[in-house]
Coordinates of N, CA and C in Angstrom, one line a residue:
Chain T
E1 N 0.7 -1.1 0.3 CA -0.2 -0.2 -0.3 C 1.1 1.2 -0.1
V2 N 0.8 2.4 -0.7 CA 1.1 3.6 -0.9 C 0.9 4.4 0.6
Q3 N 2.0 4.8 0.8 CA 1.6 5.7 1.7 C 3.0 6.8 2.8
L4 N 2.1 7.9 3.6 CA 3.4 8.9 4.0 C 2.7 8.9 5.2
V5 N 3.5 8.8 5.7 CA 3.2 8.6 8.0 C 4.1 9.4 8.6
E6 N 3.1 10.8 9.0 CA 3.9 12.2 9.5 C 4.0 11.3 11.3
S7 N 5.1 12.5 11.5 CA 5.1 12.4 12.8 C 6.0 13.8 13.7
G8 N 6.1 13.3 14.8 CA 6.7 14.7 15.3 C 6.3 15.9 15.9
G9 N 5.1 16.2 15.1 CA 4.2 16.8 15.8 C 4.0 17.4 17.7
V10 N 3.5 18.7 17.9 CA 4.5 18.8 19.1 C 3.4 19.9 19.3
V11 N 2.9 20.5 21.0 CA 2.5 21.9 21.3 C 4.3 22.2 22.0
V12 N 5.0 23.4 21.5 CA 6.0 23.8 21.3 C 5.9 25.6 20.9
Q13 N 6.7 26.2 22.7 CA 6.4 27.5 22.8 C 7.4 28.2 21.5
P14 N 6.7 29.7 21.0 CA 7.1 30.5 20.5 C 8.7 30.7 20.3
G15 N 9.5 30.5 19.6 CA 10.9 30.4 19.4 C 11.5 29.5 19.2
G16 N 10.7 28.6 19.6 CA 11.2 26.7 20.1 C 11.6 26.7 18.8
S17 N 12.3 25.2 18.2 CA 12.4 24.2 17.6 C 11.9 23.0 17.3
L18 N 11.4 22.3 16.1 CA 10.7 21.0 16.0 C 10.8 20.1 14.5
R19 N 11.2 19.0 15.2 CA 11.5 18.2 13.8 C 10.7 17.4 13.1
L20 N 10.0 17.6 12.0 CA 8.9 16.8 11.7 C 9.5 15.9 11.1
S21 N 8.6 14.2 10.8 CA 9.0 13.3 10.2 C 8.1 13.0 9.5
C22 N 8.5 12.2 7.9 CA 7.0 11.7 7.4 C 7.8 10.4 6.7
A23 N 7.5 9.3 6.8 CA 8.0 7.7 6.6 C 6.9 7.1 5.0
A24 N 7.7 6.9 3.9 CA 7.1 6.9 2.8 C 7.7 4.8 2.8
S25 N 6.4 4.4 2.2 CA 5.9 2.9 1.8 C 5.5 3.0 0.8
G26 N 5.5 2.0 0.0 CA 4.5 1.4 -0.6 C 5.2 2.0 -2.5
F27 N 6.7 2.6 -3.0 CA 6.7 3.0 -3.7 C 8.1 3.5 -3.8
T28 N 8.6 3.5 -4.5 CA 10.6 3.5 -4.3 C 10.6 5.7 -4.2
F29 N 11.0 5.3 -3.2 CA 10.6 6.6 -2.5 C 11.6 8.3 -3.7
D30 N 13.0 6.9 -3.7 CA 13.6 8.5 -4.1 C 13.7 8.6 -6.3
D31 N 12.6 7.8 -6.3 CA 12.5 8.4 -7.2 C 11.1 10.0 -7.5
Y32 N 11.0 10.1 -6.9 CA 10.3 11.4 -6.6 C 10.4 12.7 -5.9
A33 N 10.1 14.2 -6.4 CA 10.1 15.0 -4.7 C 9.4 15.0 -4.5
M34 N 9.3 15.9 -3.5 CA 8.3 15.3 -1.8 C 8.4 17.2 -1.6
H35 N 7.1 17.0 -1.1 CA 6.9 18.2 -0.4 C 6.2 17.7 1.1
W36 N 6.6 19.3 1.6 CA 5.5 20.0 2.8 C 4.7 20.7 3.0
V37 N 3.5 20.9 3.0 CA 1.9 21.6 2.7 C 1.9 21.4 4.3
R38 N 1.0 22.7 4.4 CA 0.4 22.9 6.2 C -0.8 23.6 5.9
Q39 N -1.8 23.5 6.9 CA -3.2 24.1 6.9 C -3.4 24.6 8.1
A40 N -3.7 25.9 8.7 CA -3.8 26.3 9.6 C -5.6 25.9 10.0
P41 N -5.5 25.7 11.5 CA -7.2 25.2 11.7 C -8.1 26.0 10.7
G42 N -9.2 25.3 10.2 CA -9.7 26.2 9.7 C -10.0 27.4 8.3
K43 N -8.6 26.8 7.8 CA -8.2 27.4 7.1 C -7.6 27.3 5.3
G44 N -6.8 27.7 4.5 CA -6.8 26.9 3.1 C -5.6 26.1 3.3
L45 N -5.4 25.0 2.2 CA -3.3 25.0 2.2 C -2.3 25.8 1.9
E46 N -1.4 25.5 2.4 CA -0.2 26.7 2.3 C 0.8 25.5 1.9
W47 N 1.4 25.9 0.4 CA 2.7 25.3 0.2 C 4.2 25.7 1.3
V48 N 4.8 24.2 1.8 CA 6.1 25.0 2.5 C 7.3 25.4 1.7
S49 N 7.3 23.5 1.7 CA 8.8 23.7 1.0 C 8.8 22.0 -0.1
L50 N 10.0 22.4 -0.9 CA 10.0 20.8 -2.0 C 11.5 20.8 -1.7
I51 N 11.6 19.6 -1.5 CA 12.8 18.8 -2.3 C 13.1 17.8 -3.8
S52 N 14.0 17.3 -3.9 CA 14.7 17.2 -4.9 C 14.5 16.0 -5.0
W53 N 14.2 14.8 -5.6 CA 14.1 13.0 -5.5 C 15.5 13.2 -4.6
D54 N 16.8 14.0 -5.3 CA 18.4 13.7 -4.5 C 18.3 14.5 -3.3
G55 N 17.6 15.0 -2.8 CA 17.7 16.3 -2.3 C 18.7 17.2 -2.8
G56 N 19.2 17.2 -3.8 CA 20.4 18.5 -4.3 C 19.5 20.0 -4.4
S57 N 18.4 19.9 -5.0 CA 17.9 21.1 -4.6 C 16.5 21.4 -3.7
T58 N 16.4 22.8 -3.1 CA 15.3 22.7 -2.0 C 14.5 23.8 -2.1
Y59 N 13.1 24.3 -2.1 CA 13.0 25.4 -2.5 C 11.7 25.5 -1.4
Y60 N 11.2 27.0 -0.4 CA 10.3 27.5 0.6 C 9.9 28.4 0.2
A61 N 8.3 28.3 1.1 CA 8.0 29.6 0.4 C 8.7 30.9 1.5
D62 N 8.0 32.0 1.2 CA 8.8 33.1 1.5 C 8.2 33.1 3.4
S63 N 7.5 32.6 3.7 CA 7.0 32.9 5.4 C 8.1 31.8 5.7
V64 N 8.7 31.0 5.9 CA 9.3 29.9 6.4 C 11.2 30.9 6.1
K65 N 11.1 31.0 4.7 CA 12.8 31.0 4.3 C 13.3 31.0 5.5
G66 N 14.3 30.7 5.8 CA 15.3 31.0 6.3 C 15.3 30.5 8.6
R67 N 14.2 29.8 7.8 CA 13.8 29.6 9.2 C 13.2 27.7 9.5
F68 N 12.9 27.2 8.5 CA 13.0 26.1 8.3 C 13.5 25.1 7.5
T69 N 14.2 23.9 7.3 CA 14.5 23.1 6.5 C 14.6 21.7 6.0
I70 N 13.7 21.3 5.0 CA 13.8 20.2 4.2 C 14.9 19.2 4.4
S71 N 14.4 18.3 4.0 CA 15.8 17.3 4.0 C 15.1 15.4 3.4
R72 N 15.7 14.9 3.3 CA 15.0 13.6 2.9 C 16.2 12.5 3.5
D73 N 16.2 11.3 3.3 CA 17.7 10.2 3.9 C 16.7 9.2 2.9
N74 N 17.5 9.5 1.7 CA 16.4 7.7 1.3 C 16.9 6.6 1.5
S75 N 17.9 6.3 2.5 CA 17.9 4.9 2.7 C 17.1 4.5 3.5
K76 N 16.8 5.2 4.4 CA 15.4 5.0 4.7 C 13.8 5.7 4.6
N77 N 13.6 6.1 3.2 CA 12.9 6.2 2.8 C 11.9 7.7 3.7
S78 N 12.4 8.3 4.0 CA 12.2 9.4 5.0 C 12.4 10.8 3.8
L79 N 11.3 11.6 4.2 CA 11.7 13.2 4.6 C 11.4 14.0 5.7
Y80 N 11.9 15.0 5.9 CA 11.7 15.8 7.5 C 11.9 17.3 7.3
L81 N 11.4 17.8 8.3 CA 10.8 19.0 7.8 C 12.3 20.0 9.8
Q82 N 12.6 20.7 9.7 CA 13.4 20.7 10.9 C 12.9 22.1 10.9
M83 N 11.9 22.6 12.0 CA 11.6 23.7 12.2 C 12.2 24.4 12.9
N84 N 12.9 26.0 13.0 CA 13.0 26.4 13.9 C 12.4 28.1 14.1
S85 N 12.6 28.5 15.3 CA 12.5 29.9 15.8 C 10.4 30.1 15.0
L86 N 10.1 28.8 16.0 CA 8.8 29.3 15.4 C 8.2 30.5 16.4
R87 N 6.6 30.7 14.9 CA 5.8 31.3 15.7 C 4.2 31.1 15.7
A88 N 3.5 31.9 16.3 CA 2.2 31.3 16.2 C 1.6 31.4 15.3
E89 N 2.0 31.6 14.3 CA 1.4 31.9 13.2 C 2.0 30.6 12.5
D90 N 2.9 29.9 13.1 CA 3.0 28.7 12.0 C 2.1 27.4 13.3
T91 N 1.5 27.6 13.7 CA 0.4 27.2 14.0 C -0.2 25.8 13.5
A92 N -0.6 25.1 12.9 CA -1.2 24.1 11.7 C -1.2 22.8 11.7
L93 N -1.8 22.1 10.7 CA -1.7 20.6 10.5 C -1.0 20.5 9.4
Y94 N 0.8 19.9 9.0 CA 2.0 19.5 8.6 C 0.9 18.3 7.7
Y95 N 1.2 18.9 6.3 CA 1.1 17.3 5.2 C 2.5 17.0 4.8
C96 N 2.6 15.9 4.5 CA 4.0 15.7 3.8 C 3.4 15.1 2.9
A97 N 3.3 14.9 0.9 CA 3.4 15.4 -0.2 C 3.9 15.1 -1.4
K98 N 3.1 13.7 -2.1 CA 4.5 13.4 -3.1 C 4.1 13.9 -4.4
E99 N 5.0 13.9 -5.0 CA 5.1 15.2 -6.8 C 4.9 13.7 -7.8
R100 N 3.8 14.2 -8.3 CA 4.2 12.5 -9.5 C 5.6 13.5 -10.3
S101 N 5.3 12.6 -11.2 CA 6.5 12.5 -11.8 C 6.5 13.3 -13.3
E102 N 5.1 13.4 -13.7 CA 4.8 13.8 -15.4 C 4.2 15.4 -14.5
A103 N 3.6 16.4 -13.4 CA 3.2 16.7 -13.4 C 3.4 17.8 -11.9
L104 N 3.7 18.6 -11.9 CA 2.7 19.4 -10.6 C 1.8 18.9 -9.9
A105 N 1.6 18.1 -9.6 CA 0.4 17.4 -8.7 C 0.7 16.1 -7.7
F106 N 0.3 16.8 -6.3 CA 0.3 15.7 -5.3 C -0.5 15.2 -5.3
D107 N 0.1 13.1 -5.5 CA -1.2 12.2 -5.6 C -1.1 11.1 -4.0
I108 N 0.0 11.8 -3.6 CA -0.5 11.0 -2.0 C 0.1 12.2 -1.3
W109 N -1.2 11.6 -0.1 CA -0.8 12.6 0.5 C -1.0 12.0 2.2
G110 N 0.3 12.2 3.1 CA -0.5 11.7 4.7 C -1.4 12.1 5.2
Q111 N -1.4 11.8 6.6 CA -3.4 12.1 7.3 C -2.7 13.6 8.3
G112 N -1.0 13.9 8.3 CA -1.1 14.8 9.0 C -0.7 14.8 10.1
T113 N 0.7 16.0 10.5 CA 0.7 16.0 11.7 C 0.9 17.5 12.7
M114 N 0.1 17.5 14.3 CA -0.2 18.4 14.0 C 0.9 19.4 15.3
V115 N 1.2 20.9 14.2 CA 2.1 22.0 15.3 C 1.0 22.9 16.0
T116 N 1.7 23.0 17.1 CA 0.7 23.6 18.1 C 1.8 25.3 18.2
V117 N 2.2 26.5 18.3 CA 2.9 26.8 18.8 C 2.4 28.0 19.7
S118 N 2.4 27.7 20.7 CA 1.8 28.3 21.9 C 2.6 28.6 23.3
S119 N 3.2 29.6 23.8 CA 3.4 29.8 25.5 C 2.0 29.1 26.4
Chain N
S1 N 5.7 36.3 -3.8 CA 5.4 35.1 -4.5 C 3.8 35.8 -5.5
S2 N 3.7 34.0 -6.6 CA 2.5 34.4 -7.3 C 1.0 34.0 -6.3
E3 N 0.2 34.2 -6.5 CA -1.5 34.1 -6.5 C -2.0 33.4 -7.1
L4 N -3.2 32.7 -6.4 CA -4.4 31.5 -7.3 C -5.6 32.3 -6.2
T5 N -6.2 32.6 -7.2 CA -7.8 33.3 -6.8 C -9.0 32.6 -7.0
Q6 N -9.4 31.5 -5.9 CA -11.0 31.2 -6.0 C -11.9 31.5 -5.8
D7 N -13.2 31.4 -6.1 CA -14.3 31.9 -5.1 C -14.6 31.1 -4.0
P8 N -14.4 32.1 -2.8 CA -15.3 30.9 -1.7 C -16.2 30.3 -1.9
A9 N -17.1 30.2 -2.0 CA -18.4 29.4 -2.1 C -19.0 29.5 -3.0
V10 N -19.4 28.2 -3.5 CA -19.9 27.7 -4.8 C -20.9 27.0 -4.4
S11 N -22.4 27.0 -5.6 CA -23.5 25.9 -4.7 C -23.9 24.6 -6.3
V12 N -24.8 24.4 -6.0 CA -25.2 23.5 -7.0 C -26.2 22.6 -6.3
A13 N -27.4 22.1 -7.4 CA -28.2 21.2 -7.3 C -27.4 19.6 -7.7
L14 N -28.2 19.0 -6.7 CA -27.9 17.6 -6.5 C -28.6 17.0 -8.6
G15 N -27.0 16.6 -9.1 CA -27.4 15.5 -10.5 C -27.0 17.1 -11.0
Q16 N -26.8 18.8 -10.7 CA -26.4 19.4 -12.2 C -25.1 19.6 -12.4
T17 N -24.5 20.4 -12.9 CA -23.4 20.6 -13.3 C -23.0 22.1 -13.0
V18 N -21.5 22.0 -12.3 CA -20.8 23.0 -11.6 C -19.4 23.0 -11.8
R19 N -19.3 24.5 -12.2 CA -17.5 24.4 -12.2 C -17.0 25.8 -11.1
I20 N -15.9 25.4 -10.9 CA -15.2 26.0 -10.4 C -13.7 26.6 -10.7
T21 N -13.6 28.0 -10.6 CA -12.8 28.6 -11.2 C -10.8 28.8 -10.1
C22 N -9.7 29.0 -10.8 CA -9.1 29.7 -10.0 C -8.3 30.7 -11.7
Q23 N -8.0 31.3 -10.6 CA -7.8 32.3 -12.1 C -5.7 33.2 -10.7
G24 N -5.2 33.2 -12.6 CA -3.8 33.8 -11.3 C -3.1 33.4 -12.8
D25 N -1.8 34.5 -12.8 CA -0.7 34.7 -13.4 C -0.1 33.4 -14.4
S26 N 0.2 32.7 -13.4 CA 1.2 31.9 -13.6 C 0.4 30.9 -14.1
L27 N -0.8 30.3 -14.2 CA -1.5 30.0 -15.0 C -1.8 29.2 -16.6
R28 N -1.1 31.3 -16.8 CA -0.5 31.3 -18.4 C 0.5 30.6 -18.9
S29 N 1.5 29.6 -17.9 CA 2.6 29.3 -18.1 C 2.6 27.9 -17.4
Y30 N 1.3 27.2 -16.4 CA 1.7 26.5 -16.0 C 0.0 25.6 -15.4
Y31 N -0.3 24.3 -15.9 CA -1.4 23.5 -15.6 C -2.4 23.8 -13.6
A32 N -3.0 23.4 -13.6 CA -3.1 24.0 -12.3 C -3.8 22.4 -12.5
S33 N -3.2 22.1 -11.0 CA -4.2 20.7 -10.5 C -5.2 21.0 -9.4
W34 N -5.6 20.1 -8.9 CA -7.3 20.5 -8.5 C -7.3 19.4 -7.4
Y35 N -7.4 19.6 -6.2 CA -7.9 18.2 -4.5 C -8.8 18.8 -3.8
Q36 N -9.7 17.5 -3.5 CA -10.8 17.3 -2.9 C -10.3 17.1 -1.4
Q37 N -11.2 18.3 -0.6 CA -10.6 17.6 0.9 C -11.8 17.5 1.9
K38 N -12.5 16.8 2.1 CA -13.9 16.1 3.2 C -13.5 17.2 4.5
P39 N -14.1 17.0 5.6 CA -13.9 17.5 6.7 C -13.2 16.2 7.5
G40 N -11.9 17.0 8.1 CA -11.0 15.9 8.8 C -9.9 15.1 8.4
Q41 N -10.3 15.0 6.7 CA -9.2 14.5 5.5 C -8.4 15.0 5.0
A42 N -7.5 14.4 4.6 CA -6.2 14.9 3.8 C -7.0 15.2 2.8
P43 N -6.5 16.3 1.6 CA -6.7 16.5 0.2 C -6.4 15.5 -0.6
V44 N -7.4 15.2 -1.5 CA -7.2 13.9 -2.6 C -7.0 14.6 -4.0
L45 N -6.1 14.3 -4.7 CA -6.5 14.6 -6.3 C -6.9 14.1 -7.1
V46 N -7.6 15.3 -7.7 CA -9.1 14.6 -9.0 C -8.5 15.4 -9.7
I47 N -7.7 15.5 -10.0 CA -7.7 16.6 -11.6 C -5.9 17.3 -12.0
Y48 N -5.3 16.7 -12.8 CA -4.0 17.4 -13.4 C -3.9 17.2 -13.9
G49 N -2.8 18.1 -15.1 CA -1.9 18.1 -16.3 C -3.1 19.1 -16.7
K50 N -3.5 18.3 -18.4 CA -4.1 19.5 -19.0 C -5.0 19.4 -18.8
N51 N -5.8 17.6 -18.7 CA -7.2 17.1 -17.8 C -6.8 15.1 -17.6
N52 N -6.5 15.0 -16.9 CA -5.9 14.1 -16.2 C -6.7 13.8 -15.3
R53 N -7.1 12.7 -15.0 CA -7.5 12.0 -13.7 C -7.5 11.0 -12.7
P54 N -6.9 10.7 -11.8 CA -5.8 9.8 -11.0 C -7.0 8.6 -10.6
S55 N -6.7 7.5 -10.9 CA -7.5 6.5 -11.2 C -8.4 6.2 -10.0
G56 N -9.4 6.4 -9.7 CA -10.4 6.1 -9.0 C -11.6 7.3 -8.7
I57 N -10.9 8.2 -9.5 CA -11.9 9.4 -9.3 C -12.4 9.3 -10.9
P58 N -13.7 9.1 -10.3 CA -14.9 9.3 -11.5 C -14.8 10.6 -12.5
D59 N -15.8 9.8 -13.4 CA -15.0 10.8 -14.8 C -16.5 11.7 -14.9
R60 N -17.0 12.3 -13.9 CA -18.0 13.1 -13.5 C -16.6 14.4 -13.1
F61 N -15.7 14.3 -13.1 CA -14.7 15.0 -12.6 C -13.5 15.4 -13.9
S62 N -14.0 16.6 -14.4 CA -13.3 17.4 -15.3 C -12.3 18.5 -15.4
G63 N -11.1 18.7 -16.2 CA -10.3 20.1 -16.1 C -10.3 20.9 -17.1
S64 N -10.1 22.4 -17.5 CA -9.7 23.0 -18.6 C -9.2 24.2 -18.1
S65 N -8.6 24.9 -19.3 CA -7.6 25.7 -18.5 C -7.8 26.6 -19.8
S66 N -7.6 27.6 -19.8 CA -7.9 28.9 -20.8 C -7.0 30.5 -20.6
G67 N -6.2 30.8 -20.9 CA -6.0 32.1 -20.3 C -5.1 31.7 -18.7
N68 N -5.7 33.0 -18.4 CA -5.3 32.8 -16.7 C -6.0 31.9 -16.1
T69 N -6.8 31.5 -16.1 CA -8.3 30.8 -15.7 C -8.1 29.1 -15.9
A70 N -8.0 28.1 -14.6 CA -8.7 26.6 -14.7 C -9.4 26.8 -14.0
S71 N -10.3 25.4 -15.0 CA -11.6 24.9 -14.2 C -11.8 23.9 -13.6
L72 N -12.5 23.5 -12.6 CA -12.7 22.4 -12.1 C -13.8 22.4 -12.9
T73 N -14.4 21.2 -13.1 CA -16.2 21.0 -13.7 C -16.6 19.3 -13.0
I74 N -17.7 19.5 -12.7 CA -18.0 18.1 -11.8 C -19.1 18.3 -12.7
T75 N -19.4 17.6 -13.4 CA -20.9 16.6 -14.3 C -21.6 15.5 -14.0
G76 N -22.6 16.5 -13.7 CA -24.0 15.3 -12.4 C -23.6 15.7 -10.7
A77 N -23.4 16.9 -10.1 CA -22.6 16.9 -9.0 C -23.7 16.0 -8.0
Q78 N -23.0 14.9 -7.3 CA -23.4 14.1 -6.2 C -22.8 14.7 -4.4
A79 N -24.1 13.8 -4.1 CA -24.3 14.4 -2.5 C -22.5 14.6 -1.6
E80 N -21.8 13.0 -3.2 CA -20.3 12.8 -2.1 C -19.1 13.7 -1.8
D81 N -19.6 15.0 -3.4 CA -19.0 15.6 -3.5 C -18.7 17.4 -3.1
E82 N -19.7 17.1 -2.3 CA -19.5 18.1 -1.1 C -17.9 18.4 -0.4
A83 N -17.3 19.4 -0.5 CA -16.2 19.5 -0.1 C -15.3 20.7 -0.3
D84 N -14.2 20.9 -0.1 CA -13.5 21.9 -0.3 C -12.4 21.9 -1.3
Y85 N -12.4 22.6 -2.3 CA -11.9 21.8 -3.5 C -10.3 23.1 -3.5
Y86 N -9.4 22.4 -3.8 CA -8.0 23.7 -4.1 C -7.4 23.3 -5.3
C87 N -7.2 24.6 -5.8 CA -6.0 24.1 -7.5 C -4.8 24.6 -6.7
N88 N -3.7 24.7 -8.0 CA -2.0 25.3 -7.4 C -1.7 24.7 -8.6
S89 N -0.3 25.0 -8.2 CA 0.3 25.1 -9.7 C 1.9 26.2 -9.6
R90 N 2.8 25.6 -10.5 CA 3.8 26.8 -10.2 C 3.8 27.9 -9.9
D91 N 4.9 28.0 -9.2 CA 4.7 29.9 -8.7 C 5.8 30.0 -9.9
S92 N 5.0 30.7 -10.6 CA 5.4 31.7 -11.7 C 6.2 32.9 -11.4
S93 N 6.4 33.5 -10.4 CA 6.6 34.8 -9.5 C 8.4 34.7 -9.8
G94 N 8.6 34.1 -9.8 CA 11.1 34.1 -10.1 C 11.2 33.0 -8.9
N95 N 10.5 32.7 -8.1 CA 10.5 31.1 -7.3 C 10.2 30.2 -7.7
H96 N 10.8 29.8 -9.1 CA 10.4 28.9 -10.2 C 9.8 27.8 -9.8
L97 N 10.2 26.9 -9.1 CA 10.2 25.6 -9.0 C 9.1 25.5 -6.8
G98 N 8.6 26.7 -6.8 CA 8.4 27.2 -5.4 C 6.4 26.6 -6.4
V99 N 5.7 26.4 -5.5 CA 4.4 26.0 -5.3 C 3.5 26.9 -4.8
V100 N 2.4 27.1 -5.2 CA 1.0 28.0 -4.9 C -0.6 28.2 -4.6
F101 N -1.0 27.4 -3.8 CA -2.3 27.0 -4.0 C -3.4 28.1 -3.7
G102 N -4.5 28.2 -4.4 CA -5.5 28.9 -4.6 C -6.0 28.9 -2.9
G103 N -7.3 30.3 -2.7 CA -7.7 30.1 -1.3 C -8.9 28.6 -1.0
G104 N -9.3 27.9 -1.9 CA -9.8 27.0 -1.5 C -11.6 27.7 -2.3
T105 N -12.0 26.3 -2.7 CA -13.7 26.9 -2.9 C -14.6 25.7 -2.4
K106 N -15.6 26.5 -1.0 CA -16.6 25.1 -0.7 C -17.2 25.2 -1.5
L107 N -17.8 23.6 -2.2 CA -18.6 23.8 -3.0 C -19.8 22.9 -1.6
T108 N -21.4 23.4 -2.1 CA -21.8 22.9 -1.4 C -23.2 22.3 -2.0
V109 N -23.5 20.8 -1.9 CA -23.8 20.1 -3.3 C -25.9 19.9 -2.0
L110 N -26.4 21.0 -3.1 CA -28.1 21.1 -2.8 C -29.2 20.0 -2.5

């Protein structure tokens, strides 16, 4: 079964750090670019970051640039998001998503992990 | 960064046809993809590329594009199609491999 499972979401204080993980199974992980997308409570989807299949290229939304770092370990079929200098506005459900090879389309999503930034 | 604009809410009578639109400069260069999200669930890809449906998506869902506008059409809407719908595409503003999402459209099936 093709699956993505996120973990690592917790309640953290403003200014704190957190690392999210996403475990992939059921497909050849290192064939595909991967993304993080977030959704604040009651709000729409917001793209966060992209990493190429080999980890050689990374891109970030302006809202997280300089604070978040995306990475992957293809030997472990895992995607990560290191989140530093967290703010209240980073509170959201964080999804990892697989990109189709022939189009900018996210064909597999995890169920998300909740990050709450609050004192 | 680029923006994609969607109507916040649209309604359709059961069995009728509804079009949900997405507007933005990036759509002049890139196709939109469309996602369906039901409450408490992760998004599901329903249309990508010129007009492609992933396996398992009913053929009542179709996509089209003209100029800076992409459209998702549901022909013969069903009760189970009531959901939030989001478009996305590449960000054409300079962050060329970035991604942008529309604000979402809440579809109500009457």
